[in-house]
Tab-separated table of C-alpha atoms and ligand atoms in Angstrom:
chain	number	residue	atom	x	y	z
V	1	MET	CA	-25.790	-80.634	22.749
V	2	ASN	CA	-28.133	-83.153	24.319
V	3	LEU	CA	-31.715	-82.215	23.692
V	4	PRO	CA	-34.016	-84.026	26.084
V	5	GLN	CA	-36.950	-85.469	24.148
V	6	GLN	CA	-39.564	-86.289	26.790
V	7	LEU	CA	-39.886	-83.164	28.906
V	8	GLU	CA	-43.332	-82.247	30.197
V	9	PRO	CA	-44.497	-78.886	28.842
V	10	VAL	CA	-44.316	-76.053	31.380
V	11	ASP	CA	-46.281	-72.783	31.193
V	12	PRO	CA	-43.624	-70.092	30.680
V	13	LEU	CA	-46.025	-67.357	31.868
V	14	GLY	CA	-45.460	-68.485	35.448
V	15	LEU	CA	-41.653	-68.290	35.342
V	16	ASP	CA	-39.671	-65.246	36.385
V	17	LEU	CA	-36.583	-64.495	34.329
V	18	PRO	CA	-34.016	-66.051	36.726
V	19	SER	CA	-36.069	-69.273	36.874
V	20	LEU	CA	-36.321	-69.358	33.097
V	21	VAL	CA	-32.572	-68.858	32.747
V	22	ALA	CA	-31.967	-71.652	35.277
V	23	ALA	CA	-34.337	-73.955	33.372
V	24	PHE	CA	-32.524	-73.197	30.116
V	25	GLY	CA	-29.248	-74.156	31.818
V	26	GLU	CA	-30.633	-77.349	33.239
V	27	HIS	CA	-32.534	-78.592	30.201
V	28	PHE	CA	-30.685	-77.216	27.224
V	29	GLY	CA	-27.240	-76.278	28.559
V	30	LYS	CA	-28.014	-72.702	27.478
V	31	GLY	CA	-28.254	-69.424	29.338
V	32	GLU	CA	-29.511	-65.890	29.211
V	33	TYR	CA	-28.499	-65.374	25.583
V	34	HIS	CA	-31.407	-67.634	24.554
V	35	ALA	CA	-33.709	-67.292	27.566
V	36	LEU	CA	-33.879	-63.494	27.570
V	37	PRO	CA	-35.190	-62.895	24.029
V	38	PHE	CA	-37.779	-65.616	24.588
V	39	PHE	CA	-38.911	-63.978	27.854
V	40	ARG	CA	-38.805	-60.469	26.441
V	41	SER	CA	-40.897	-61.196	23.391
V	42	LEU	CA	-43.368	-63.201	25.491
V	43	HIS	CA	-44.040	-60.289	27.842
V	44	ARG	CA	-43.677	-57.420	25.427
V	45	THR	CA	-45.803	-58.873	22.631
V	46	GLY	CA	-47.827	-61.639	24.268
V	47	ALA	CA	-46.369	-64.227	21.912
V	48	SER	CA	-43.022	-65.916	21.649
V	49	ASP	CA	-41.946	-68.480	19.104
V	50	PRO	CA	-38.239	-69.222	19.411
V	51	ARG	CA	-38.286	-70.392	15.788
V	52	ASN	CA	-38.735	-66.754	14.779
V	53	LEU	CA	-36.136	-65.237	17.106
V	54	PRO	CA	-32.767	-64.287	15.561
V	55	GLU	CA	-30.819	-65.701	18.515
V	56	TYR	CA	-32.049	-69.168	17.559
V	57	ALA	CA	-31.399	-68.886	13.812
V	58	ARG	CA	-28.345	-71.092	13.962
V	59	ASP	CA	-29.900	-73.670	16.211
V	60	PRO	CA	-33.279	-74.820	14.902
V	61	ASN	CA	-33.200	-77.912	17.119
V	62	LEU	CA	-32.925	-75.759	20.188
V	63	ALA	CA	-35.810	-73.603	18.951
V	64	GLU	CA	-37.947	-76.729	18.554
V	65	ALA	CA	-37.019	-78.008	21.989
V	66	VAL	CA	-37.776	-74.674	23.671
V	67	ALA	CA	-41.119	-74.386	21.860
V	68	ALA	CA	-42.042	-77.907	22.981
V	69	ARG	CA	-40.959	-77.427	26.584
V	70	PHE	CA	-42.385	-73.902	26.984
V	71	PRO	CA	-45.496	-73.613	24.824
V	72	VAL	CA	-46.892	-70.069	24.872
V	73	ARG	CA	-50.674	-70.129	25.142
V	74	LEU	CA	-52.631	-67.199	26.485
V	75	PRO	CA	-55.970	-68.396	27.853
V	76	PRO	CA	-58.883	-67.506	25.538
V	77	ILE	CA	-61.314	-64.722	26.399
V	78	CYS	CA	-64.670	-66.399	27.044
V	79	GLY	CA	-66.771	-63.436	28.057
V	80	ARG	CA	-66.827	-59.686	28.048
V	81	PHE	CA	-69.305	-57.520	29.922
V	82	GLY	CA	-69.773	-53.827	29.375
V	83	ASP	CA	-69.006	-51.942	26.214
V	84	GLY	CA	-67.555	-48.716	27.572
V	85	SER	CA	-63.920	-48.150	28.374
V	86	THR	CA	-64.420	-49.875	31.752
V	87	TYR	CA	-65.407	-53.501	31.357
V	88	LYS	CA	-64.932	-56.993	32.709
V	89	PHE	CA	-63.404	-59.906	30.790
V	90	LEU	CA	-63.309	-63.602	31.591
V	91	LEU	CA	-60.558	-66.049	30.691
V	92	ARG	CA	-61.163	-69.761	30.237
V	93	LEU	CA	-58.568	-71.595	32.334
V	94	ARG	CA	-57.122	-75.044	31.665
V	95	ASP	CA	-59.657	-76.816	33.896
V	96	GLY	CA	-62.661	-74.936	32.505
V	97	LEU	CA	-62.979	-72.494	35.421
V	98	GLU	CA	-62.934	-68.805	34.580
V	99	SER	CA	-60.920	-65.903	35.923
V	100	GLU	CA	-62.418	-62.400	35.984
V	101	SER	CA	-60.519	-59.178	35.393
V	102	VAL	CA	-61.665	-55.596	35.065
V	103	VAL	CA	-60.169	-52.953	32.796
V	104	ILE	CA	-60.707	-49.576	34.473
V	105	ALA	CA	-60.364	-46.347	32.514
V	106	MET	CA	-58.428	-43.662	34.374
V	107	LYS	CA	-57.712	-40.175	33.039
V	108	SER	CA	-54.580	-40.937	31.048
V	109	HIS	CA	-54.183	-44.695	31.242
V	110	LYS	CA	-55.903	-47.864	32.365
V	111	SER	CA	-55.775	-49.905	35.529
V	112	LEU	CA	-56.311	-53.620	35.552
V	113	CYS	CA	-58.063	-55.254	38.457
V	114	VAL	CA	-56.907	-58.892	38.576
V	115	SER	CA	-58.120	-61.986	40.391
V	116	SER	CA	-55.840	-64.098	42.565
V	117	GLN	CA	-58.324	-66.940	43.130
V	118	VAL	CA	-61.478	-68.296	41.548
V	119	GLY	CA	-63.981	-67.502	44.278
V	120	CYS	CA	-62.874	-66.636	47.799
V	121	LYS	CA	-63.144	-68.137	51.272
V	122	MET	CA	-63.315	-64.905	53.274
V	123	GLY	CA	-67.110	-64.763	53.335
V	124	CYS	CA	-67.617	-60.977	53.529
V	125	ALA	CA	-71.357	-60.347	53.880
V	126	PHE	CA	-71.619	-57.700	51.155
V	127	CYS	CA	-69.437	-59.330	48.478
V	128	GLU	CA	-70.640	-61.257	45.408
V	129	THR	CA	-67.453	-63.308	45.098
V	130	ALA	CA	-67.980	-64.653	48.619
V	131	ARG	CA	-71.124	-66.401	47.411
V	132	LEU	CA	-69.063	-68.608	45.124
V	133	GLY	CA	-66.964	-69.958	47.952
V	134	HIS	CA	-63.349	-70.810	47.201
V	135	LEU	CA	-63.022	-72.875	44.025
V	136	ARG	CA	-59.241	-72.711	43.670
V	137	ASP	CA	-56.130	-70.558	43.739
V	138	LEU	CA	-54.771	-69.134	40.506
V	139	ASP	CA	-51.132	-69.853	39.755
V	140	ALA	CA	-48.666	-67.093	38.884
V	141	GLY	CA	-48.990	-67.804	35.148
V	142	GLU	CA	-52.769	-67.399	35.312
V	143	ILE	CA	-52.377	-64.069	37.106
V	144	VAL	CA	-49.758	-62.815	34.626
V	145	ALA	CA	-51.962	-63.997	31.745
V	146	GLN	CA	-54.710	-61.562	32.802
V	147	VAL	CA	-52.297	-58.656	32.325
V	148	LEU	CA	-50.861	-59.964	29.051
V	149	VAL	CA	-54.327	-60.481	27.583
V	150	ALA	CA	-55.382	-56.945	28.582
V	151	ARG	CA	-52.253	-55.416	27.117
V	152	HIS	CA	-51.654	-57.483	24.013
V	153	VAL	CA	-54.958	-59.068	23.024
V	154	LEU	CA	-57.287	-56.237	24.053
V	155	GLY	CA	-54.637	-53.598	23.336
V	156	GLU	CA	-55.275	-51.708	26.579
V	157	PRO	CA	-52.594	-49.327	27.874
V	158	VAL	CA	-52.552	-50.961	31.317
V	159	GLU	CA	-50.148	-49.205	33.664
V	160	ASN	CA	-51.475	-50.142	37.098
V	161	VAL	CA	-52.348	-53.558	38.427
V	162	VAL	CA	-54.541	-53.931	41.498
V	163	PHE	CA	-55.258	-57.265	43.185
V	164	MET	CA	-58.879	-56.354	43.867
V	165	GLY	CA	-60.594	-58.907	41.673
V	166	MET	CA	-61.796	-62.273	42.921
V	167	GLY	CA	-59.973	-63.769	45.862
V	168	GLU	CA	-57.860	-62.881	48.870
V	169	PRO	CA	-54.264	-62.347	47.700
V	170	MET	CA	-52.799	-63.127	51.144
V	171	ASP	CA	-54.392	-66.555	50.912
V	172	ASN	CA	-52.298	-67.261	47.825
V	173	LEU	CA	-49.336	-65.031	48.515
V	174	ASP	CA	-46.560	-67.161	47.020
V	175	GLN	CA	-48.189	-67.199	43.598
V	176	VAL	CA	-49.215	-63.529	43.877
V	177	LEU	CA	-45.659	-62.472	44.693
V	178	ARG	CA	-44.235	-64.576	41.908
V	179	ALA	CA	-46.647	-62.878	39.502
V	180	VAL	CA	-45.624	-59.454	40.854
V	181	ARG	CA	-41.972	-60.363	40.306
V	182	ILE	CA	-42.687	-61.327	36.693
V	183	LEU	CA	-44.782	-58.214	35.953
V	184	ASN	CA	-42.107	-56.000	37.518
V	185	GLU	CA	-39.180	-57.503	35.561
V	186	PRO	CA	-37.628	-54.577	33.639
V	187	ARG	CA	-36.753	-56.849	30.729
V	188	GLY	CA	-40.407	-57.840	30.434
V	189	LEU	CA	-43.396	-55.574	31.134
V	190	GLY	CA	-41.431	-53.635	33.740
V	191	ILE	CA	-44.459	-52.458	35.727
V	192	PRO	CA	-43.040	-50.482	38.684
V	193	LEU	CA	-43.788	-51.847	42.175
V	194	PRO	CA	-45.525	-48.607	43.255
V	195	SER	CA	-47.953	-49.212	40.365
V	196	ILE	CA	-48.972	-52.607	41.776
V	197	THR	CA	-51.387	-52.835	44.724
V	198	ILE	CA	-52.131	-55.875	46.854
V	199	SER	CA	-55.539	-55.508	48.482
V	200	THR	CA	-56.299	-57.625	51.532
V	201	VAL	CA	-59.314	-58.276	53.697
V	202	GLY	CA	-57.022	-57.639	56.681
V	203	HIS	CA	-55.095	-60.917	56.819
V	204	VAL	CA	-52.584	-59.901	59.476
V	205	ASP	CA	-50.081	-62.731	58.936
V	206	GLY	CA	-49.982	-61.835	55.249
V	207	ILE	CA	-49.547	-58.124	55.989
V	208	ARG	CA	-46.634	-58.925	58.298
V	209	ARG	CA	-45.000	-61.112	55.689
V	210	LEU	CA	-45.404	-58.400	53.080
V	211	ALA	CA	-44.030	-55.821	55.530
V	212	ARG	CA	-40.813	-57.838	55.877
V	213	LEU	CA	-40.511	-58.105	52.097
V	214	ALA	CA	-41.309	-54.425	51.531
V	215	ALA	CA	-38.369	-53.527	53.789
V	216	LEU	CA	-35.836	-55.541	51.746
V	217	PRO	CA	-34.140	-54.517	48.494
V	218	PRO	CA	-34.666	-56.632	45.362
V	219	PRO	CA	-34.171	-59.406	44.355
V	220	GLU	CA	-35.717	-60.829	47.574
V	221	GLY	CA	-37.588	-57.680	48.537
V	222	PHE	CA	-40.512	-55.711	47.085
V	223	PRO	CA	-39.824	-52.094	48.081
V	224	ARG	CA	-42.762	-49.714	47.605
V	225	LEU	CA	-45.197	-52.424	46.525
V	226	ARG	CA	-48.528	-50.894	47.538
V	227	LEU	CA	-50.768	-52.289	50.209
V	228	ALA	CA	-54.509	-51.711	50.466
V	229	VAL	CA	-56.589	-53.018	53.353
V	230	SER	CA	-60.358	-53.386	53.216
V	231	LEU	CA	-61.539	-51.800	56.445
V	232	ASN	CA	-65.267	-51.404	55.794
V	233	ALA	CA	-66.139	-50.952	59.479
V	234	PRO	CA	-64.406	-48.964	62.225
V	235	ASN	CA	-65.316	-51.092	65.273
V	236	ASP	CA	-65.052	-54.792	66.081
V	237	PRO	CA	-68.732	-55.728	66.503
V	238	LEU	CA	-69.707	-54.271	63.114
V	239	ARG	CA	-66.580	-55.461	61.350
V	240	SER	CA	-66.981	-59.005	62.669
V	241	GLU	CA	-70.533	-59.007	61.392
V	242	LEU	CA	-69.550	-57.828	57.908
V	243	MET	CA	-66.167	-59.549	57.635
V	244	PRO	CA	-65.643	-62.888	59.399
V	245	VAL	CA	-61.863	-62.388	59.144
V	246	ASN	CA	-62.206	-59.833	61.960
V	247	ARG	CA	-62.964	-62.652	64.401
V	248	ARG	CA	-59.499	-64.049	63.724
V	249	TRP	CA	-57.607	-60.739	63.536
V	250	ASN	CA	-59.477	-57.909	65.224
V	251	LEU	CA	-58.949	-54.197	64.661
V	252	ALA	CA	-56.353	-53.888	67.431
V	253	ARG	CA	-54.191	-56.514	65.755
V	254	LEU	CA	-54.786	-55.034	62.325
V	255	ARG	CA	-53.843	-51.579	63.600
V	256	GLU	CA	-50.633	-52.931	65.134
V	257	ALA	CA	-49.616	-54.553	61.845
V	258	LEU	CA	-50.359	-51.374	59.887
V	259	LEU	CA	-48.335	-49.247	62.293
V	260	GLU	CA	-45.333	-51.470	61.587
V	261	TYR	CA	-45.708	-51.474	57.808
V	262	PRO	CA	-42.663	-49.784	56.234
V	263	LEU	CA	-43.356	-46.743	54.070
V	264	SER	CA	-40.023	-45.657	52.677
V	265	ARG	CA	-40.944	-42.357	50.982
V	266	PRO	CA	-42.627	-39.409	52.672
V	267	GLY	CA	-45.488	-39.336	50.144
V	268	ASP	CA	-46.214	-43.072	50.349
V	269	ALA	CA	-49.305	-44.203	52.214
V	270	LEU	CA	-51.353	-47.287	52.939
V	271	PHE	CA	-54.772	-47.451	51.335
V	272	LEU	CA	-57.771	-48.256	53.470
V	273	GLU	CA	-60.812	-49.272	51.436
V	274	TYR	CA	-64.176	-48.475	52.963
V	275	VAL	CA	-67.336	-49.677	51.237
V	276	LEU	CA	-70.216	-47.360	52.118
V	277	LEU	CA	-73.350	-49.302	53.077
V	278	GLU	CA	-76.442	-47.204	53.665
V	279	GLY	CA	-77.543	-47.141	57.294
V	280	VAL	CA	-74.850	-49.673	58.260
V	281	ASN	CA	-71.478	-47.931	58.340
V	282	ASP	CA	-72.116	-44.462	56.910
V	283	SER	CA	-72.893	-42.274	59.948
V	284	ARG	CA	-70.890	-39.372	61.316
V	285	ASP	CA	-69.940	-41.496	64.345
V	286	HIS	CA	-68.452	-44.082	61.997
V	287	ALA	CA	-66.403	-41.399	60.309
V	288	ILE	CA	-65.029	-40.230	63.662
V	289	GLU	CA	-64.244	-43.825	64.668
V	290	ILE	CA	-62.272	-44.287	61.439
V	291	VAL	CA	-60.159	-41.244	62.177
V	292	GLU	CA	-59.452	-42.453	65.726
V	293	LEU	CA	-58.583	-45.940	64.523
V	294	LEU	CA	-56.107	-44.585	61.968
V	295	GLN	CA	-54.371	-42.216	64.396
V	296	GLY	CA	-50.625	-42.363	63.700
V	297	ILE	CA	-50.979	-44.456	60.543
V	298	ARG	CA	-50.046	-42.799	57.267
V	299	ALA	CA	-53.134	-43.819	55.337
V	300	CYS	CA	-55.432	-42.683	52.593
V	301	VAL	CA	-59.039	-43.835	52.922
V	302	ASN	CA	-60.738	-44.821	49.682
V	303	LEU	CA	-64.504	-44.615	49.997
V	304	ILE	CA	-66.328	-46.987	47.648
V	305	PRO	CA	-70.108	-46.571	47.451
V	306	PHE	CA	-71.589	-50.066	47.652
V	307	ASN	CA	-72.260	-51.793	44.337
V	308	PRO	CA	-75.326	-53.961	44.716
V	309	GLY	CA	-75.551	-57.476	43.288
V	310	PRO	CA	-78.774	-59.093	42.006
V	311	ASP	CA	-80.317	-59.797	45.423
V	312	SER	CA	-78.043	-58.189	47.940
V	313	PRO	CA	-79.418	-57.107	51.318
V	314	TYR	CA	-77.387	-53.867	51.393
V	315	ARG	CA	-77.960	-50.540	49.723
V	316	ARG	CA	-75.713	-47.815	48.395
V	317	PRO	CA	-76.108	-44.502	50.232
V	318	PRO	CA	-77.284	-41.518	48.180
V	319	GLU	CA	-74.517	-39.569	46.512
V	320	ALA	CA	-75.048	-36.633	48.891
V	321	ARG	CA	-74.388	-38.882	51.899
V	322	ALA	CA	-71.208	-40.245	50.340
V	323	ARG	CA	-69.956	-36.681	49.842
V	324	GLU	CA	-70.908	-35.770	53.379
V	325	PHE	CA	-69.028	-38.782	54.730
V	326	LEU	CA	-65.987	-37.763	52.697
V	327	GLN	CA	-66.196	-34.277	54.157
V	328	TRP	CA	-66.420	-35.561	57.751
V	329	LEU	CA	-63.170	-37.429	57.231
V	330	LEU	CA	-61.447	-34.525	55.513
V	331	ASP	CA	-62.570	-32.109	58.237
V	332	ALA	CA	-61.015	-34.393	60.840
V	333	GLY	CA	-57.731	-34.248	58.934
V	334	GLN	CA	-57.928	-37.693	57.355
V	335	ARG	CA	-56.516	-38.189	53.838
V	336	CYS	CA	-59.410	-39.553	51.890
V	337	ARG	CA	-61.040	-39.795	48.478
V	338	LEU	CA	-64.365	-40.885	47.101
V	339	ARG	CA	-64.172	-43.467	44.343
V	340	GLY	CA	-66.364	-43.246	41.277
V	341	THR	CA	-68.381	-46.335	40.562
V	342	LYS	CA	-67.383	-47.524	37.175
V	343	GLY	CA	-68.501	-50.771	35.668
V	344	LEU	CA	-71.785	-51.050	37.548
V	345	ASP	CA	-73.793	-52.047	34.480
V	346	ALA	CA	-71.327	-54.745	33.612
V	347	MET	CA	-71.390	-56.303	37.093
V	348	ALA	CA	-67.737	-55.401	36.885
V	349	ALA	CA	-67.510	-53.077	39.843
V	350	CYS	CA	-65.847	-53.894	43.153
V	351	GLY	CA	-67.395	-56.908	44.806
V	352	GLN	CA	-69.508	-57.804	41.792
V	353	LEU	CA	-67.148	-60.409	40.395
V	354	GLY	CA	-68.086	-64.038	40.399
V	355	ASN	CA	-71.636	-64.476	39.190
V	356	PRO	CA	-72.836	-67.707	40.783
V	357	ASP	CA	-74.541	-68.919	37.584
V	358	ARG	CA	-71.089	-69.370	36.121
V	359	LYS	CA	-69.837	-71.204	39.153
V	360	ARG	CA	-69.246	-74.639	37.655
V	361	PRO	CA	-67.106	-75.387	34.636
V	362	ARG	CA	-69.119	-76.016	31.526
V	363	ARG	CA	-68.990	-79.525	30.125
V	364	ARG	CA	-66.218	-79.877	27.623
S	1	SAH	N1	-59.928	-59.816	49.117
S	1	SAH	C1	-59.350	-58.553	48.823
S	1	SAH	C2	-59.528	-58.107	47.381
S	1	SAH	C3	-60.889	-58.279	46.748
S	1	SAH	S1	-62.209	-57.211	47.247
S	1	SAH	C4	-59.856	-57.505	49.773
S	1	SAH	O1	-60.732	-57.801	50.583
S	1	SAH	O2	-59.361	-56.385	49.750
S	1	SAH	C5	-61.782	-55.656	46.622
S	1	SAH	C6	-62.518	-54.503	47.293
S	1	SAH	O3	-63.906	-54.486	46.913
S	1	SAH	C7	-62.526	-54.604	48.817
S	1	SAH	O4	-62.140	-53.372	49.364
S	1	SAH	C8	-63.973	-54.894	49.159
S	1	SAH	O5	-64.302	-54.378	50.424
S	1	SAH	C9	-64.704	-54.193	48.046
S	1	SAH	N2	-66.048	-54.691	47.798
S	1	SAH	C10	-66.483	-55.953	47.936
S	1	SAH	N3	-67.780	-56.041	47.601
S	1	SAH	C11	-68.176	-54.810	47.238
S	1	SAH	C12	-69.387	-54.258	46.751
S	1	SAH	N4	-70.450	-55.030	46.555
S	1	SAH	N5	-69.433	-52.954	46.471
S	1	SAH	C13	-68.332	-52.180	46.609
S	1	SAH	N6	-67.143	-52.654	47.020
S	1	SAH	C14	-67.066	-53.940	47.339
């Protein structure tokens, strides 16, 4: 066997299993027999040293070559905020920037809210991350790393992954989908597609691309991958004020794209996120407008009471108003639920990611 000596190291966290098998063929003249145990132990334990895998026992040179080409390094945790069962953690990335992820305690398991970018360019008026601007996209390995760290370093029983951390997933869809593919791989973590949610600001081109993929079977397709859309306002003037993306794709175009989104099972639904801002979008008229807008769309509205940042101009409505708003929607026949607000103390709640004082990489 010819072992190439001078190969550049590649982060194996960003490779799906077929790509890893192909790389093993190309570089080492080997196949799944060696690639699979390496991949499996990487995803199921968070570590993988081919020198300790039985499949490599007879070929120590191969083990060395694989370890050199595919070094396994989870990014270090460089911050943790909140000490309850819902908390935010930061990972130090190769270039010194930091990703933010939130572990969210559910009744029987945990959800992980992951970032797809550092910062965001969507500029929503109420969102903390928007204040950072867009620093860069995360690659698939950096997205997968957030899940592996939660599972294997923090020991959290993460079963759901939601792309509701920093960033707009549709703005970085290739890397997001590659990460989804890796997380879904049954011979790795095997997280089911219906347990993974892509949340978008309402990027219609991205929704259409995802719709095509959701209608195809694997390996190209992503059937039953969940889609959430941040609505936040039920009419164009208000939505354009709160979310600049609405000036590019207005509600009529968003509605059209949602109507065409394939939902293969009767119980499946799209999620529409609606951040409640006191005196801005929380009146009875707004509730009625939501119901009219969603006519004919199989959707569940998730109401999220606003989580204020340090000097944000918006306020969270009183609890009683949030309940009333929920009831208006339910009375009009709209599927709907009111989200609790976990992680507030830790600045780990929705829209609180990306504290501007940590904007620039620290000097190394
Ligand atoms: N860019 C994606 C994902 C990140 S935002 C998207 O827009 O969906 C995730 C969710 O948090 C969105 O529904 C957004 O509307 C909501 N959100 C943003 N800021 C918030 C805040 N301060 N309080 C409550 N929810 C907020």
